[in-house]
Short mmCIF file of C-alpha atoms in Angstrom, two decimals:
data_model
loop_
_atom_site.label_atom_id
_atom_site.label_comp_id
_atom_site.label_asym_id
_atom_site.label_seq_id
_atom_site.Cartn_x
_atom_site.Cartn_y
_atom_site.Cartn_z
CA MET A 162 -17.13 5.14 -38.10
CA THR A 163 -14.42 6.31 -35.73
CA ILE A 164 -14.17 9.42 -33.59
CA THR A 165 -11.07 11.57 -34.04
CA LEU A 166 -9.02 13.06 -31.22
CA THR A 167 -10.35 16.54 -32.05
CA GLN A 168 -13.95 15.33 -31.91
CA GLY A 169 -13.27 13.56 -28.62
CA ILE A 170 -11.83 16.73 -27.07
CA ILE A 171 -14.67 18.93 -28.34
CA ILE A 172 -17.33 16.51 -27.08
CA SER A 173 -15.54 16.40 -23.71
CA ILE A 174 -15.64 20.20 -23.52
CA TRP A 175 -19.34 20.07 -24.33
CA ALA A 176 -19.77 17.49 -21.52
CA ILE A 177 -18.01 19.88 -19.11
CA ILE A 178 -20.46 22.67 -20.00
CA ALA A 179 -23.50 20.41 -19.75
CA GLY A 180 -22.21 18.83 -16.54
CA ALA A 181 -21.76 22.20 -14.85
CA ASP A 182 -25.27 23.15 -15.92
CA PHE A 183 -26.64 19.87 -14.55
CA TRP A 184 -24.89 20.47 -11.22
CA LEU A 185 -26.19 24.05 -10.97
CA GLU A 186 -29.51 23.44 -12.80
CA GLY A 187 -29.14 26.80 -14.52
CA PHE A 188 -30.16 26.72 -18.19
CA TYR A 189 -31.27 23.07 -18.49
CA ILE A 190 -29.05 22.45 -21.49
CA PHE A 191 -28.23 19.10 -19.87
CA ARG A 192 -31.50 17.58 -21.08
CA PRO A 193 -30.92 14.64 -23.47
CA MET A 194 -32.69 16.36 -26.35
CA ILE A 195 -30.11 19.17 -26.33
CA VAL A 196 -27.14 16.98 -25.39
CA CYS A 197 -27.83 14.49 -28.19
CA THR A 198 -28.46 17.19 -30.79
CA ILE A 199 -25.23 19.05 -30.01
CA THR A 200 -23.26 15.79 -29.88
CA GLY A 201 -24.65 14.76 -33.26
CA LEU A 202 -23.75 18.18 -34.65
CA LEU A 203 -20.18 17.85 -33.34
CA LEU A 204 -19.89 14.43 -34.99
CA GLY A 205 -21.22 15.77 -38.27
CA ASP A 206 -24.51 13.83 -38.13
CA LEU A 207 -27.19 16.24 -36.95
CA ARG A 208 -30.02 13.95 -38.05
CA LEU A 209 -28.73 11.16 -35.81
CA GLY A 210 -28.43 13.59 -32.90
CA ILE A 211 -32.01 14.81 -33.28
CA ILE A 212 -33.48 11.29 -33.54
CA ALA A 213 -31.44 10.05 -30.58
CA GLY A 214 -32.35 13.18 -28.63
CA GLY A 215 -36.07 12.63 -29.09
CA LEU A 216 -35.91 8.99 -28.00
CA THR A 217 -33.60 9.62 -25.04
CA GLU A 218 -35.60 12.63 -23.86
CA LEU A 219 -38.76 10.53 -23.75
CA ALA A 220 -36.91 7.80 -21.84
CA PHE A 221 -35.74 10.34 -19.22
CA ALA A 222 -38.90 12.48 -19.21
CA GLY A 223 -40.16 11.15 -15.89
CA LEU A 224 -36.75 10.78 -14.22
CA THR A 225 -36.13 13.86 -12.09
CA PRO A 226 -33.62 14.30 -9.23
CA VAL A 227 -35.43 14.74 -5.91
CA GLY A 228 -33.31 15.82 -2.95
CA GLY A 229 -30.27 13.57 -2.68
CA THR A 230 -31.63 10.91 -5.01
CA GLN A 231 -30.26 10.71 -8.54
CA PRO A 232 -31.71 8.93 -11.58
CA PRO A 233 -29.36 7.56 -14.26
CA ASN A 234 -27.30 10.44 -15.60
CA PRO A 235 -29.05 12.10 -18.60
CA ILE A 236 -25.86 13.69 -19.98
CA MET A 237 -23.91 10.47 -20.35
CA ALA A 238 -27.01 8.69 -21.64
CA GLY A 239 -27.40 11.35 -24.33
CA ILE A 240 -23.75 11.50 -25.36
CA MET A 241 -23.18 7.76 -25.38
CA THR A 242 -26.43 7.05 -27.25
CA VAL A 243 -25.23 9.21 -30.13
CA VAL A 244 -21.63 7.99 -29.92
CA LEU A 245 -22.58 4.30 -29.87
CA ALA A 246 -25.02 4.70 -32.72
CA TYR A 247 -22.38 6.64 -34.67
CA THR A 248 -19.46 4.27 -34.12
CA THR A 249 -21.22 0.88 -34.21
CA GLY A 250 -23.88 1.54 -36.82
CA HIS A 251 -26.73 0.45 -34.55
CA ASN A 252 -29.96 2.43 -34.53
CA PRO A 253 -30.56 4.96 -31.70
CA ALA A 254 -33.11 2.70 -29.97
CA THR A 255 -30.47 -0.02 -29.52
CA ALA A 256 -27.87 2.58 -28.51
CA ILE A 257 -30.10 3.80 -25.67
CA GLY A 258 -29.97 0.39 -24.02
CA LEU A 259 -26.21 0.17 -24.57
CA SER A 260 -25.65 3.63 -23.07
CA LEU A 261 -27.31 2.84 -19.74
CA PRO A 262 -24.18 1.35 -18.06
CA PHE A 263 -22.30 4.60 -18.70
CA SER A 264 -25.27 6.61 -17.43
CA ILE A 265 -25.60 4.53 -14.26
CA LEU A 266 -21.85 4.68 -13.56
CA MET A 267 -21.93 8.48 -13.77
CA GLN A 268 -24.96 8.44 -11.49
CA TYR A 269 -22.92 6.68 -8.78
CA ILE A 270 -20.03 9.10 -9.23
CA ILE A 271 -22.38 12.05 -8.65
CA LEU A 272 -23.85 10.35 -5.58
CA PHE A 273 -20.32 9.89 -4.23
CA TYR A 274 -19.67 13.60 -4.73
CA TYR A 275 -22.83 14.47 -2.81
CA SER A 276 -21.49 12.58 0.18
CA ALA A 277 -17.90 13.78 -0.18
CA PHE A 278 -18.74 17.45 -0.57
CA SER A 279 -20.76 17.40 2.65
CA LEU A 280 -17.40 17.39 4.44
CA LEU A 281 -16.84 20.95 3.19
CA THR A 282 -19.90 22.30 5.03
CA LYS A 283 -18.10 23.06 8.30
CA LYS A 284 -15.28 24.91 6.51
CA THR A 285 -17.84 26.90 4.55
CA MET A 286 -19.61 27.95 7.73
CA ASP A 287 -16.30 28.92 9.36
CA TYR A 288 -15.30 31.10 6.41
CA ALA A 289 -18.73 32.74 6.35
CA SER A 290 -18.64 33.43 10.12
CA ASN A 291 -15.20 35.05 9.83
CA ALA A 292 -16.17 37.02 6.69
CA GLN A 293 -13.39 35.38 4.68
CA THR A 294 -15.09 36.02 1.37
CA GLY A 295 -12.22 34.89 -0.83
CA LYS A 296 -11.88 31.47 0.79
CA PHE A 297 -15.67 31.15 1.00
CA THR A 298 -16.03 31.80 -2.74
CA ARG A 299 -13.32 29.30 -3.64
CA ILE A 300 -14.71 26.51 -1.46
CA VAL A 301 -18.23 27.07 -2.80
CA LEU A 302 -17.11 27.02 -6.44
CA ALA A 303 -14.70 24.09 -6.01
CA PRO A 304 -17.39 21.34 -6.20
CA THR A 305 -18.71 22.74 -9.48
CA PHE A 306 -15.24 22.73 -11.06
CA ILE A 307 -14.51 19.21 -9.77
CA VAL A 308 -17.80 17.84 -11.10
CA ALA A 309 -17.42 19.59 -14.47
CA LEU A 310 -13.85 18.29 -14.86
CA THR A 311 -15.04 14.78 -13.97
CA TYR A 312 -17.60 14.95 -16.76
CA GLY A 313 -14.89 15.97 -19.21
CA ILE A 314 -12.45 13.22 -18.23
CA PHE A 315 -15.11 10.51 -18.05
CA THR A 316 -16.54 11.51 -21.42
CA PHE A 317 -13.13 11.58 -23.10
CA LEU A 318 -12.30 8.11 -21.78
CA CYS A 319 -15.63 6.69 -22.96
CA VAL A 320 -15.92 8.53 -26.28
CA TYR A 321 -12.34 8.44 -27.57
CA ALA A 322 -9.96 6.36 -25.49
CA ALA A 323 -12.21 3.32 -25.17
CA GLN A 324 -13.98 3.47 -28.53
CA SER A 325 -12.08 0.54 -30.08
CA PRO A 326 -12.73 -2.03 -27.31
CA MET A 327 -16.25 -0.68 -26.94
CA SER A 328 -16.96 -1.11 -30.65
CA HIS A 329 -15.45 -4.62 -30.64
CA LEU A 330 -17.57 -5.57 -27.63
CA VAL A 331 -20.79 -4.29 -29.22
CA ASN A 332 -20.05 -5.90 -32.59
CA ALA A 333 -19.17 -9.18 -30.90
CA MET A 334 -22.59 -9.41 -29.26
CA PRO A 335 -24.80 -12.17 -30.64
CA ALA A 336 -27.82 -11.12 -32.69
CA TRP A 337 -30.31 -12.09 -29.98
CA LEU A 338 -28.57 -9.88 -27.42
CA SER A 339 -28.41 -6.89 -29.79
CA HIS A 340 -32.08 -7.42 -30.59
CA GLY A 341 -32.83 -7.46 -26.86
CA PHE A 342 -31.12 -4.10 -26.42
CA GLU A 343 -33.12 -2.80 -29.38
CA ILE A 344 -36.39 -3.89 -27.78
CA ALA A 345 -35.38 -2.44 -24.41
CA GLY A 346 -34.39 0.84 -26.05
CA GLY A 347 -37.71 0.97 -27.85
CA ILE A 348 -39.65 0.41 -24.62
CA LEU A 349 -37.73 2.95 -22.52
CA PRO A 350 -39.26 6.06 -24.16
CA ALA A 351 -42.76 4.70 -23.48
CA VAL A 352 -41.83 3.94 -19.86
CA GLY A 353 -40.36 7.43 -19.38
CA PHE A 354 -43.44 9.10 -20.84
CA ALA A 355 -45.72 6.92 -18.69
CA MET A 356 -43.79 7.98 -15.56
CA LEU A 357 -44.19 11.61 -16.59
CA LEU A 358 -47.95 11.19 -17.08
CA LYS A 359 -48.26 9.46 -13.72
CA ASN A 360 -46.90 12.57 -11.99
CA MET A 361 -48.43 15.31 -14.14
CA LEU A 362 -51.66 14.06 -15.73
CA LYS A 363 -54.91 15.46 -14.29
CA ASN A 364 -58.46 14.40 -15.10
CA THR A 365 -59.19 17.78 -16.71
CA TYR A 366 -56.38 17.23 -19.24
CA VAL A 367 -57.35 13.71 -20.31
CA PRO A 368 -59.44 14.97 -23.29
CA TYR A 369 -56.38 16.83 -24.61
CA LEU A 370 -54.25 13.70 -24.25
CA LEU A 371 -56.80 11.63 -26.18
CA LEU A 372 -57.09 14.29 -28.87
CA GLY A 373 -53.30 14.49 -29.30
CA PHE A 374 -52.95 10.69 -29.33
CA THR A 375 -55.66 10.38 -31.97
CA ALA A 376 -54.15 13.11 -34.12
CA ALA A 377 -50.65 11.64 -33.93
CA CYS A 378 -51.65 8.02 -34.59
CA PHE A 379 -54.58 8.11 -36.98
CA ILE A 380 -54.20 11.29 -39.05
CA LYS A 381 -51.64 11.08 -41.83
CA PHE A 382 -49.13 13.90 -41.45
CA GLY A 383 -45.75 14.27 -43.10
CA ASN A 384 -44.33 15.06 -39.65
CA LEU A 385 -45.53 15.85 -36.13
CA MET A 386 -45.44 19.62 -36.56
CA PRO A 387 -49.25 19.85 -37.14
CA VAL A 388 -49.81 17.94 -33.88
CA ALA A 389 -47.53 20.41 -32.08
CA VAL A 390 -49.48 23.33 -33.55
CA ILE A 391 -52.75 21.74 -32.40
CA GLY A 392 -51.24 21.37 -28.92
CA ILE A 393 -50.17 25.02 -28.86
CA ALA A 394 -53.66 26.12 -29.95
CA LEU A 395 -55.31 24.04 -27.21
CA ALA A 396 -52.84 25.37 -24.64
CA LEU A 397 -53.68 28.96 -25.63
CA ILE A 398 -57.40 28.22 -25.38
CA GLU A 399 -56.91 26.71 -21.92
CA PHE A 400 -54.76 29.65 -20.84
CA ARG A 401 -57.32 32.22 -22.03
CA ARG A 402 -60.18 30.33 -20.40
CA ALA A 403 -58.37 30.07 -17.07
CA LYS A 404 -57.47 33.78 -17.20
CA LYS A 405 -61.08 34.72 -17.93
CA ASP A 406 -62.29 32.58 -15.00
CA ARG A 407 -59.79 34.25 -12.66
CA ASP A 408 -60.85 37.73 -13.80
CA THR A 409 -64.51 36.83 -13.27
CA GLU A 410 -63.80 35.51 -9.76
CA ASN A 411 -61.87 38.67 -8.88
CA ARG A 412 -64.73 40.90 -10.10
CA ILE A 413 -67.25 38.89 -8.08
CA LYS A 414 -65.10 39.25 -4.96
CA ASP A 415 -64.79 43.00 -5.53
CA ILE A 416 -68.56 43.34 -5.94
CA GLU A 417 -69.21 41.31 -2.78
CA GLN A 418 -66.75 43.37 -0.73
CA ASN A 419 -67.90 46.77 -2.00
CA GLY A 420 -71.59 45.84 -1.94
CA SER A 421 -71.56 44.71 1.69
CA ALA A 422 -69.53 47.64 3.02
CA GLY A 423 -71.70 50.69 2.22
CA GLY A 424 -70.74 54.30 3.07
CA GLU A 425 -71.50 57.96 2.49
CA GLN A 426 -70.72 57.75 -1.18
CA ASP A 427 -73.47 55.15 -1.55
CA GLY A 428 -75.98 57.43 0.18
CA ILE A 429 -76.24 55.11 3.19
#
């Protein structure tokens, strides 16, 4: 299937919005789950967007920007996963592996902007010192507009302008290479989730992990919604228990403080 000019422009506008949000980290609509879902909706295949979003989100679950470091770009990974699956007919797992070059290229562009925009720091300080609010506002907002516009142009070139050579290249790949990308794309979500667990998992939460894994793998459900409901119930139980423990500790502290003080009202 091909992408029309209108679809290419609309997806580019969506990339501008998501790119600005990624730069500002405002509403977190740049996460692959949302990016893929909206892209699939714009292409008229919401089911593809949701499936690709789930896989790509897991792959990027443990990849978080820290300071000046940048992981592969989640926006381009999400958009190109859906676009490649849509235009070439490959499944989303294969498309994840094929989308990584676009994601890594955008990663390097963002890193270049980090270095380039540091040159504006002195001007910003000068405008702030002289209370030139207009110039200060413009120079502060300029990087956001430049980054957002870059997302739009880059996305349009990848999604619409280069779709024919890109489709020919993917379709010309031998079966063993396409199968390799499929295997890599299937492994990436597990790797991303493992990286997330490495950073977040605590010993006290291991029983919940085992319970969720058992429920998802060995109990026959029509979908994963029952597992999500079980997770919400366990989270509420944990929240209530922690709140009760905190209230008990606070009451004990109050009793210790009031009991050791004494005074006229206690008859002492």
